[in-house]
Amino acid sequence: MKNLLLGQLGEDDFNRLEPYLKVTPFKQHSLLFEAEREIKHVYFPTSAVVSLVVTLESGEMVEAAMVGADGVVGASAALDGRISLSRGIIQLPGDIVVCSIDGLKSVALQSPNLLSLLIRHEQTVYAQAQQSAACFASHHVQARLCRWLLRARDLARTDTLVFTQEYLAEMLGVQRTSVTVVAHTLQSAGLIKYARGKIQILDAEALQDGACECYGTVKRHYERLLGPAR
Ligand SMILES: [Zn+2]
C-alpha cells in the first residue's frame, strides 16, 4: 500500500476495510470539504497532497497542515467529530484512497490497533498546526518557504513542484511580493529554479540548511508517532 497508514494495518483490519475503499484521482486545487461542514468521506492520499487550510472572512486562506501518503484526512470525523475544523483542498494532484466515514468507524471500533493509529495520526496533524502557528509568529518568510518546499517535496516524492507564486503566498499567509523576492534569492543561490509556475528543487540539502527548525520538528513528531516514512 502506498499510503503509510493503510500499509501499517494488519491483514485482518485491511480486509475488513477494503470493501469501503476506492482509489480516486483528484485534480489540483479541487475542494475535498469545507470548514464547519459535515465530512462525508475519509481520504488516504497515495500520490495526491492535501492542504488543510484556515479560511478568513476576507477570503484569505492560510495553511495549517499538509498531508500526503504519510497520513489521512478527515479521520477525526470518523472518530466522531463529523464537522470539519478546516477546509481541505488538493495541493498537488494525484490519487487518494477514499473511504466512507461509516465504514472506517465500524472497523475502527472493532480494532484497537486501527483506532490507536488514527488517534496517533490526529496528533501529527495537531503537531503540524501548532508548529505552523509558532512558525508564522517567529520565523522569517525565507526559512518558512524552505520548510514548506521540503515538506511538499517529501510528500510529492519529486523535485519538480507545480505551484504559482500566488498560491505559495496564500499558503504562507504573506504578500506575493515577499514570495517573489525570496524565490529570487533562493534561485540566485542555486537552491531552486523557478519558471512559469514550476519550482525545481536543485539542492535539497542547502534548502534544509535554510529551512527553519519547524521542518525537522514536524518530521520528528511523525517518526515518533507513526514510524519512519518509507
Ligand atoms: Zn518555522
Coordinates of N, CA and C and ligand atoms in Angstrom, one line a residue:
M1 N 0.8 -1.2 0.0 CA 0.0 0.0 0.0 C 0.9 1.3 0.0
K2 N 0.6 2.2 -0.9 CA 1.4 3.4 -1.0 C 1.1 4.4 0.1
N3 N 0.0 4.2 0.8 CA -0.3 5.1 1.9 C 0.2 4.5 3.2
L4 N 1.0 5.3 3.9 CA 1.7 4.8 5.1 C 0.8 4.1 6.1
L5 N -0.4 4.8 6.4 CA -1.3 4.3 7.4 C -2.0 3.0 7.0
L6 N -2.4 2.9 5.7 CA -3.1 1.7 5.2 C -2.0 0.6 5.2
G7 N -0.8 1.0 4.9 CA 0.3 0.0 4.9 C 0.6 -0.6 6.3
Q8 N 0.3 0.2 7.3 CA 0.6 -0.3 8.7 C -0.5 -1.2 9.3
L9 N -1.6 -1.3 8.5 CA -2.8 -2.1 9.1 C -2.4 -3.6 9.0
G10 N -2.9 -4.3 10.0 CA -2.8 -5.8 9.9 C -3.7 -6.3 8.8
E11 N -3.4 -7.5 8.4 CA -4.2 -8.1 7.3 C -5.7 -8.1 7.6
D12 N -6.1 -8.5 8.8 CA -7.5 -8.6 9.2 C -8.2 -7.2 9.1
D13 N -7.5 -6.2 9.6 CA -8.1 -4.9 9.6 C -8.2 -4.4 8.1
F14 N -7.2 -4.7 7.3 CA -7.2 -4.2 5.9 C -8.3 -4.9 5.2
N15 N -8.5 -6.2 5.4 CA -9.5 -7.0 4.7 C -10.9 -6.5 5.1
R16 N -11.1 -6.1 6.4 CA -12.4 -5.6 6.8 C -12.7 -4.2 6.2
L17 N -11.6 -3.4 6.0 CA -11.8 -2.1 5.5 C -11.9 -2.0 4.0
E18 N -11.3 -3.0 3.3 CA -11.2 -3.0 1.8 C -12.5 -2.7 1.1
P19 N -13.7 -3.3 1.5 CA -14.9 -3.1 0.8 C -15.3 -1.6 0.8
Y20 N -14.8 -0.8 1.7 CA -15.2 0.6 1.8 C -14.2 1.5 1.1
L21 N -13.1 1.0 0.5 CA -12.1 1.8 -0.1 C -12.2 1.9 -1.6
K22 N -12.0 3.1 -2.1 CA -12.0 3.3 -3.6 C -10.9 4.3 -4.0
V23 N -10.0 3.9 -4.9 CA -9.0 4.8 -5.4 C -9.6 5.8 -6.4
T24 N -9.4 7.1 -6.1 CA -10.0 8.1 -6.9 C -8.9 9.2 -7.3
P25 N -8.9 9.6 -8.5 CA -7.9 10.6 -8.9 C -8.5 12.0 -8.6
F26 N -7.7 13.0 -8.2 CA -8.1 14.3 -7.9 C -7.3 15.3 -8.6
K27 N -8.0 16.4 -9.1 CA -7.3 17.5 -9.8 C -6.7 18.5 -8.8
Q28 N -5.7 19.2 -9.2 CA -5.1 20.3 -8.3 C -6.1 21.3 -8.0
H29 N -6.1 21.8 -6.8 CA -7.0 22.8 -6.2 C -8.4 22.4 -6.0
S30 N -8.8 21.2 -6.3 CA -10.2 20.8 -6.0 C -10.4 20.7 -4.5
L31 N -11.7 20.9 -4.2 CA -12.1 21.0 -2.8 C -12.6 19.7 -2.3
L32 N -12.0 19.2 -1.2 CA -12.4 18.0 -0.6 C -13.6 18.2 0.4
F33 N -13.4 19.2 1.2 CA -14.5 19.6 2.2 C -14.3 21.0 2.6
E34 N -15.4 21.6 3.1 CA -15.4 23.0 3.5 C -15.3 23.0 5.1
A35 N -14.7 24.1 5.6 CA -14.7 24.2 7.1 C -16.1 24.3 7.7
E36 N -16.2 23.8 8.8 CA -17.5 23.8 9.6 C -18.7 23.2 8.9
R37 N -18.3 22.2 8.0 CA -19.4 21.4 7.3 C -19.2 20.0 7.6
E38 N -20.2 19.2 7.4 CA -20.1 17.8 7.6 C -19.1 17.1 6.6
I39 N -18.3 16.2 7.1 CA -17.4 15.5 6.3 C -18.0 14.1 6.0
K40 N -18.0 13.8 4.7 CA -18.7 12.5 4.3 C -17.8 11.4 4.1
H41 N -16.5 11.7 3.8 CA -15.5 10.7 3.5 C -14.2 10.9 4.2
V42 N -13.4 9.9 4.3 CA -12.1 10.0 4.8 C -11.1 9.7 3.7
Y43 N -10.0 10.4 3.7 CA -9.1 10.4 2.5 C -7.7 9.9 2.9
F44 N -7.3 8.8 2.2 CA -5.9 8.3 2.4 C -5.1 8.6 1.1
P45 N -4.4 9.7 1.1 CA -3.7 10.0 -0.2 C -2.6 9.0 -0.5
T46 N -2.5 8.6 -1.8 CA -1.3 7.8 -2.2 C -0.3 8.6 -3.0
S47 N -0.8 9.4 -3.9 CA 0.1 10.3 -4.6 C -0.3 11.8 -4.5
A48 N -1.6 12.1 -4.2 CA -2.0 13.5 -4.1 C -1.5 14.0 -2.8
V49 N -1.4 15.4 -2.7 CA -1.1 16.1 -1.5 C -2.2 17.0 -1.1
V50 N -2.6 17.0 0.1 CA -3.8 17.8 0.6 C -3.3 18.9 1.6
S51 N -3.9 20.1 1.4 CA -3.6 21.1 2.4 C -4.8 21.3 3.2
L52 N -4.6 21.4 4.5 CA -5.7 21.8 5.5 C -5.5 23.3 5.7
V53 N -6.5 24.1 5.3 CA -6.3 25.5 5.4 C -7.4 26.1 6.3
V54 N -7.0 27.2 6.9 CA -7.9 28.0 7.7 C -8.4 29.2 6.9
T55 N -9.7 29.4 6.8 CA -10.2 30.4 5.9 C -10.6 31.6 6.8
L56 N -10.5 32.8 6.3 CA -10.8 34.0 7.0 C -12.0 34.7 6.3
E57 N -12.6 35.6 7.0 CA -13.8 36.3 6.4 C -13.4 37.1 5.2
S58 N -12.1 37.6 5.1 CA -11.6 38.4 4.0 C -11.5 37.5 2.7
G59 N -11.6 36.2 2.9 CA -11.4 35.4 1.7 C -10.0 34.7 1.7
E60 N -9.1 35.3 2.5 CA -7.8 34.7 2.6 C -7.8 33.3 3.2
M61 N -6.9 32.5 2.8 CA -6.7 31.2 3.5 C -5.2 31.0 3.8
V62 N -5.0 30.4 4.9 CA -3.6 30.1 5.3 C -3.5 28.6 5.7
E63 N -2.4 28.0 5.3 CA -2.3 26.6 5.6 C -1.9 26.2 7.0
A64 N -2.6 25.3 7.6 CA -2.3 24.8 8.9 C -1.5 23.5 8.9
A65 N -1.8 22.7 7.9 CA -1.1 21.4 7.8 C -1.1 20.8 6.4
M66 N -0.2 20.0 6.1 CA -0.1 19.4 4.8 C -0.1 17.8 5.0
V67 N -0.9 17.1 4.3 CA -1.0 15.7 4.4 C -0.9 15.0 3.1
G68 N -0.1 13.9 3.0 CA 0.1 13.2 1.8 C 0.0 11.7 2.1
A69 N 0.9 11.0 1.4 CA 0.9 9.5 1.5 C 1.3 9.0 2.9
D70 N 1.7 10.0 3.8 CA 2.1 9.6 5.2 C 0.9 9.8 6.1
G71 N -0.3 10.0 5.6 CA -1.4 10.3 6.5 C -2.8 10.1 6.0
V72 N -3.7 10.7 6.7 CA -5.1 10.6 6.4 C -5.8 11.9 6.6
V73 N -6.8 12.2 5.9 CA -7.5 13.5 6.0 C -9.0 13.2 6.4
G74 N -9.4 13.8 7.4 CA -10.9 13.6 7.8 C -11.1 12.5 8.8
A75 N -10.1 11.9 9.3 CA -10.3 10.8 10.2 C -10.9 11.1 11.5
S76 N -10.7 12.4 12.0 CA -11.4 12.8 13.2 C -12.9 12.8 13.1
A77 N -13.3 13.0 11.8 CA -14.8 12.9 11.6 C -15.3 11.5 11.8
A78 N -14.5 10.5 11.4 CA -14.9 9.1 11.6 C -14.8 8.8 13.1
L79 N -14.0 9.5 13.8 CA -13.8 9.2 15.2 C -14.9 9.9 16.0
D80 N -15.7 10.7 15.4 CA -16.9 11.3 15.9 C -17.1 12.8 15.7
G81 N -16.1 13.5 15.2 CA -16.3 14.9 15.1 C -17.3 15.3 14.0
R82 N -17.3 14.6 12.9 CA -18.2 14.8 11.8 C -18.1 16.2 11.1
I83 N -17.9 17.3 11.9 CA -17.8 18.6 11.3 C -16.3 19.0 11.2
S84 N -16.0 19.4 10.0 CA -14.5 19.7 9.8 C -14.1 21.0 10.4
L85 N -12.9 21.0 11.0 CA -12.3 22.2 11.6 C -11.7 23.1 10.5
S86 N -11.4 22.6 9.3 CA -10.7 23.3 8.3 C -11.2 23.0 6.9
R87 N -10.7 23.7 5.9 CA -11.0 23.4 4.6 C -10.0 22.4 4.0
G88 N -10.3 21.4 3.3 CA -9.4 20.5 2.7 C -9.3 20.7 1.2
I89 N -8.1 21.1 0.7 CA -8.0 21.3 -0.8 C -6.8 20.4 -1.3
I90 N -6.9 20.1 -2.6 CA -5.9 19.3 -3.2 C -4.8 20.3 -3.6
Q91 N -3.6 20.1 -3.0 CA -2.5 21.0 -3.2 C -1.7 20.5 -4.5
L92 N -1.5 19.2 -4.5 CA -0.9 18.6 -5.7 C -1.7 17.4 -6.2
P93 N -2.0 17.3 -7.5 CA -2.9 16.3 -8.0 C -2.4 14.9 -7.8
G94 N -3.3 14.0 -7.8 CA -2.9 12.6 -7.7 C -4.0 11.7 -7.2
D95 N -3.7 10.5 -6.8 CA -4.7 9.5 -6.3 C -4.9 9.6 -4.8
I96 N -6.1 9.3 -4.4 CA -6.5 9.2 -3.0 C -7.3 8.0 -2.8
V97 N -7.1 7.2 -1.8 CA -8.0 6.1 -1.4 C -9.1 6.7 -0.6
V98 N -10.3 6.7 -1.1 CA -11.4 7.3 -0.4 C -12.2 6.3 0.3
C99 N -12.5 6.5 1.6 CA -13.2 5.6 2.4 C -14.4 6.2 3.0
S100 N -15.5 5.4 3.1 CA -16.7 6.0 3.7 C -16.5 6.2 5.2
I101 N -17.1 7.2 5.8 CA -16.9 7.5 7.2 C -17.5 6.4 8.0
D102 N -18.7 5.9 7.7 CA -19.3 4.8 8.5 C -18.5 3.5 8.4
G103 N -17.9 3.3 7.2 CA -17.0 2.1 7.0 C -15.8 2.1 8.0
L104 N -15.1 3.3 8.0 CA -13.9 3.4 8.8 C -14.3 3.3 10.3
K105 N -15.4 4.0 10.6 CA -15.8 4.0 12.0 C -16.1 2.6 12.5
S106 N -16.9 1.8 11.7 CA -17.3 0.5 12.2 C -16.1 -0.4 12.3
V107 N -15.1 -0.3 11.4 CA -13.9 -1.2 11.5 C -13.0 -0.7 12.7
A108 N -12.9 0.6 12.9 CA -12.0 1.2 13.9 C -12.6 0.8 15.3
L109 N -13.9 0.7 15.4 CA -14.5 0.4 16.7 C -14.2 -1.0 17.1
Q110 N -13.9 -1.9 16.1 CA -13.6 -3.3 16.4 C -12.1 -3.5 16.5
S111 N -11.3 -2.5 16.2 CA -9.9 -2.7 16.1 C -9.1 -1.7 17.0
P112 N -8.6 -2.1 18.1 CA -7.8 -1.1 18.9 C -6.6 -0.6 18.2
N113 N -6.0 -1.5 17.3 CA -4.8 -1.1 16.6 C -5.1 0.1 15.6
L114 N -6.2 -0.1 14.9 CA -6.6 0.9 13.9 C -7.0 2.2 14.6
L115 N -7.7 2.1 15.7 CA -8.1 3.2 16.5 C -6.9 4.0 17.0
S116 N -5.9 3.3 17.5 CA -4.7 3.9 18.0 C -3.9 4.6 16.9
L117 N -3.9 4.0 15.7 CA -3.2 4.5 14.6 C -3.8 5.9 14.2
L118 N -5.2 5.9 14.1 CA -5.9 7.1 13.7 C -5.7 8.2 14.7
I119 N -5.7 7.8 16.0 CA -5.5 8.9 17.1 C -4.1 9.4 17.0
R120 N -3.1 8.5 16.8 CA -1.7 9.0 16.7 C -1.6 9.9 15.5
H121 N -2.2 9.5 14.4 CA -2.1 10.4 13.3 C -2.8 11.8 13.5
E122 N -3.9 11.8 14.2 CA -4.5 13.1 14.5 C -3.5 14.0 15.3
Q123 N -2.7 13.3 16.1 CA -1.7 14.1 16.9 C -0.7 14.7 16.0
T124 N -0.3 14.0 14.9 CA 0.7 14.6 14.0 C 0.1 15.8 13.3
V125 N -1.2 15.8 13.0 CA -1.8 16.9 12.3 C -1.9 18.1 13.3
Y126 N -2.2 17.8 14.6 CA -2.2 18.8 15.6 C -0.8 19.4 15.8
A127 N 0.2 18.5 15.7 CA 1.6 19.0 15.9 C 2.0 19.9 14.7
Q128 N 1.5 19.6 13.5 CA 1.8 20.5 12.4 C 1.1 21.8 12.6
A129 N -0.1 21.8 13.0 CA -0.9 23.1 13.2 C -0.3 24.0 14.2
Q130 N 0.2 23.4 15.4 CA 0.8 24.2 16.4 C 2.1 24.7 16.0
Q131 N 2.9 23.9 15.2 CA 4.2 24.4 14.7 C 4.0 25.5 13.7
S132 N 2.9 25.4 12.9 CA 2.6 26.4 11.9 C 2.3 27.8 12.6
A133 N 1.6 27.7 13.7 CA 1.3 28.9 14.5 C 2.6 29.6 15.0
A134 N 3.5 28.7 15.5 CA 4.8 29.3 16.1 C 5.6 29.8 14.9
C135 N 5.6 29.1 13.8 CA 6.4 29.4 12.6 C 6.0 30.7 12.1
F136 N 4.7 30.9 11.9 CA 4.1 32.2 11.4 C 4.5 33.3 12.3
A137 N 4.5 33.1 13.6 CA 4.8 34.2 14.5 C 6.3 34.6 14.6
S138 N 7.1 33.6 14.4 CA 8.6 33.8 14.8 C 9.6 33.6 13.7
H139 N 9.2 33.0 12.6 CA 10.3 32.7 11.6 C 10.1 33.5 10.3
H140 N 11.3 33.8 9.7 CA 11.4 34.6 8.5 C 10.8 33.9 7.3
V141 N 10.2 34.7 6.4 CA 9.5 34.1 5.3 C 10.4 33.2 4.4
Q142 N 11.7 33.5 4.3 CA 12.6 32.7 3.5 C 12.8 31.3 4.1
A143 N 12.9 31.3 5.5 CA 13.1 30.0 6.1 C 11.8 29.2 6.1
R144 N 10.7 29.9 6.1 CA 9.4 29.3 6.1 C 9.1 28.7 4.7
L145 N 9.5 29.4 3.6 CA 9.3 28.9 2.3 C 10.2 27.6 2.1
C146 N 11.4 27.7 2.6 CA 12.3 26.5 2.5 C 11.6 25.3 3.2
R147 N 11.1 25.5 4.4 CA 10.4 24.4 5.1 C 9.2 23.9 4.3
W148 N 8.4 24.8 3.8 CA 7.2 24.4 3.0 C 7.6 23.6 1.8
L149 N 8.6 24.0 1.1 CA 9.0 23.3 -0.2 C 9.6 21.9 0.2
L150 N 10.3 21.8 1.3 CA 10.8 20.5 1.7 C 9.7 19.5 2.0
R151 N 8.7 20.0 2.8 CA 7.6 19.2 3.1 C 6.8 18.7 1.9
A152 N 6.6 19.7 1.0 CA 5.9 19.3 -0.3 C 6.7 18.3 -1.1
R153 N 8.0 18.5 -1.1 CA 8.9 17.6 -1.9 C 8.8 16.2 -1.2
D154 N 8.8 16.1 0.1 CA 8.8 14.8 0.8 C 7.5 14.1 0.4
L155 N 6.4 14.8 0.4 CA 5.1 14.2 0.2 C 4.9 13.8 -1.3
A156 N 5.3 14.7 -2.2 CA 5.1 14.5 -3.6 C 6.2 13.6 -4.2
R157 N 7.2 13.3 -3.5 CA 8.3 12.5 -3.9 C 8.9 12.8 -5.2
T158 N 9.0 14.1 -5.4 CA 9.6 14.6 -6.7 C 10.2 16.0 -6.4
D159 N 11.3 16.3 -7.2 CA 11.9 17.6 -7.1 C 11.3 18.7 -7.9
T160 N 10.2 18.3 -8.7 CA 9.5 19.3 -9.5 C 8.2 19.5 -8.9
L161 N 7.9 20.8 -8.5 CA 6.6 21.1 -7.8 C 5.9 22.1 -8.7
V162 N 4.6 21.9 -8.9 CA 3.9 22.9 -9.7 C 3.0 23.8 -8.8
F163 N 3.6 25.0 -8.6 CA 2.9 26.0 -7.7 C 3.1 27.4 -8.3
T164 N 2.0 28.2 -8.3 CA 2.2 29.6 -8.7 C 2.7 30.3 -7.5
Q165 N 3.3 31.5 -7.7 CA 3.7 32.3 -6.6 C 2.5 32.8 -5.7
E166 N 1.4 33.0 -6.4 CA 0.2 33.5 -5.7 C -0.2 32.4 -4.7
Y167 N -0.2 31.1 -5.1 CA -0.6 30.0 -4.3 C 0.4 29.9 -3.1
L168 N 1.7 30.0 -3.3 CA 2.6 29.9 -2.2 C 2.4 31.0 -1.2
A169 N 2.2 32.2 -1.7 CA 1.9 33.4 -0.9 C 0.7 33.1 0.0
E170 N -0.3 32.6 -0.6 CA -1.6 32.3 0.1 C -1.4 31.3 1.2
M171 N -0.7 30.2 0.9 CA -0.4 29.2 1.9 C 0.4 29.7 3.0
L172 N 1.4 30.5 2.7 CA 2.3 31.0 3.8 C 1.7 32.2 4.5
G173 N 0.6 32.8 4.0 CA 0.0 33.9 4.6 C 0.8 35.2 4.5
V174 N 1.5 35.3 3.3 CA 2.4 36.5 3.1 C 2.0 37.2 1.8
Q175 N 2.5 38.4 1.6 CA 2.3 39.1 0.3 C 3.0 38.4 -0.8
R176 N 2.4 38.4 -2.0 CA 3.0 37.8 -3.1 C 4.4 38.3 -3.4
T177 N 4.6 39.7 -3.2 CA 5.9 40.3 -3.5 C 7.0 39.7 -2.6
S178 N 6.6 39.3 -1.4 CA 7.6 38.7 -0.5 C 8.1 37.3 -1.0
V179 N 7.1 36.6 -1.6 CA 7.5 35.3 -2.2 C 8.4 35.5 -3.4
T180 N 8.0 36.5 -4.2 CA 8.9 36.8 -5.4 C 10.3 37.1 -5.0
V181 N 10.5 37.9 -4.0 CA 11.8 38.3 -3.5 C 12.6 37.1 -3.0
V182 N 11.9 36.3 -2.2 CA 12.5 35.1 -1.6 C 12.9 34.0 -2.6
A183 N 11.9 33.8 -3.5 CA 12.2 32.8 -4.6 C 13.3 33.2 -5.4
H184 N 13.5 34.5 -5.7 CA 14.6 35.1 -6.5 C 15.9 34.8 -5.7
T185 N 15.9 35.1 -4.4 CA 17.1 34.9 -3.6 C 17.5 33.4 -3.6
L186 N 16.6 32.5 -3.5 CA 16.9 31.1 -3.5 C 17.4 30.6 -4.8
Q187 N 16.8 31.2 -5.9 CA 17.2 30.9 -7.2 C 18.6 31.3 -7.5
S188 N 18.9 32.6 -7.1 CA 20.3 33.1 -7.3 C 21.3 32.3 -6.5
A189 N 20.9 31.7 -5.4 CA 21.9 30.9 -4.6 C 22.0 29.5 -5.1
G190 N 21.2 29.2 -6.2 CA 21.3 27.8 -6.8 C 20.5 26.7 -6.1
L191 N 19.5 27.1 -5.2 CA 18.8 26.1 -4.4 C 17.6 25.6 -5.2
I192 N 16.9 26.6 -6.0 CA 15.8 26.2 -6.7 C 15.9 26.9 -8.1
K193 N 15.0 26.4 -9.0 CA 14.9 27.0 -10.3 C 13.4 27.3 -10.5
Y194 N 13.0 28.5 -10.7 CA 11.6 28.9 -10.8 C 11.2 29.4 -12.1
A195 N 10.2 28.8 -12.8 CA 9.8 29.3 -14.1 C 8.3 28.9 -14.3
R196 N 7.5 29.8 -14.7 CA 6.1 29.6 -15.2 C 5.4 28.6 -14.2
G197 N 5.3 29.0 -13.0 CA 4.5 28.2 -12.0 C 5.1 26.8 -11.7
K198 N 6.4 26.6 -12.0 CA 7.0 25.3 -11.7 C 8.3 25.6 -10.9
I199 N 8.4 24.9 -9.8 CA 9.6 25.0 -9.0 C 10.4 23.7 -9.0
Q200 N 11.6 23.9 -9.4 CA 12.5 22.7 -9.5 C 13.5 22.9 -8.3
I201 N 13.5 21.8 -7.4 CA 14.4 21.9 -6.3 C 15.8 21.3 -6.8
L202 N 16.8 22.2 -6.7 CA 18.1 21.8 -7.2 C 19.0 21.3 -6.1
D203 N 18.9 21.8 -4.9 CA 19.8 21.5 -3.8 C 19.0 21.3 -2.5
A204 N 18.5 20.1 -2.3 CA 17.6 19.9 -1.2 C 18.4 20.0 0.2
E205 N 19.7 19.7 0.1 CA 20.5 19.8 1.3 C 20.6 21.3 1.8
A206 N 20.9 22.1 0.8 CA 21.1 23.5 1.1 C 19.7 24.1 1.5
L207 N 18.6 23.6 0.9 CA 17.3 24.1 1.3 C 17.0 23.7 2.8
Q208 N 17.5 22.6 3.1 CA 17.3 22.1 4.5 C 18.1 23.0 5.5
D209 N 19.3 23.4 5.1 CA 20.1 24.3 5.9 C 19.4 25.7 6.1
G210 N 18.7 26.0 5.0 CA 18.0 27.4 5.0 C 16.6 27.3 5.7
A211 N 16.1 26.1 5.9 CA 14.7 26.0 6.5 C 14.8 26.2 8.0
C212 N 13.7 26.7 8.5 CA 13.6 26.9 10.0 C 13.5 25.5 10.6
E213 N 13.6 25.5 12.0 CA 13.6 24.2 12.7 C 12.3 23.5 12.6
C214 N 11.2 24.1 12.1 CA 9.9 23.5 12.1 C 9.8 22.3 11.2
Y215 N 10.6 22.3 10.1 CA 10.7 21.2 9.2 C 11.1 19.9 10.0
G216 N 12.2 20.0 10.7 CA 12.7 18.9 11.4 C 11.8 18.5 12.6
T217 N 11.3 19.5 13.3 CA 10.4 19.2 14.4 C 9.2 18.4 14.0
V218 N 8.5 18.8 13.0 CA 7.3 18.1 12.5 C 7.7 16.7 12.1
K219 N 8.9 16.6 11.4 CA 9.3 15.3 10.9 C 9.6 14.3 12.1
R220 N 10.2 14.8 13.2 CA 10.4 14.0 14.4 C 9.1 13.6 15.0
H221 N 8.1 14.5 15.1 CA 6.8 14.1 15.6 C 6.2 12.9 14.8
Y222 N 6.3 13.0 13.5 CA 5.8 12.0 12.6 C 6.4 10.6 12.9
E223 N 7.8 10.7 13.0 CA 8.5 9.4 13.1 C 8.2 8.8 14.5
R224 N 8.1 9.6 15.5 CA 7.8 9.1 16.9 C 6.4 8.5 16.9
L225 N 5.4 9.2 16.3 CA 4.1 8.7 16.4 C 3.7 7.6 15.4
L226 N 4.3 7.7 14.2 CA 3.9 6.7 13.1 C 5.0 5.9 12.6
G227 N 6.2 6.1 13.0 CA 7.4 5.4 12.4 C 7.9 6.1 11.2
P228 N 9.2 5.8 10.8 CA 9.8 6.5 9.7 C 9.0 6.3 8.4
A229 N 8.9 7.3 7.6 CA 8.3 7.3 6.3 C 9.1 6.3 5.4
R230 N 8.3 5.6 4.5 CA 9.0 4.7 3.6 C 9.0 5.2 2.2
Ligands
ZN1 ZN 9.3 27.7 11.3

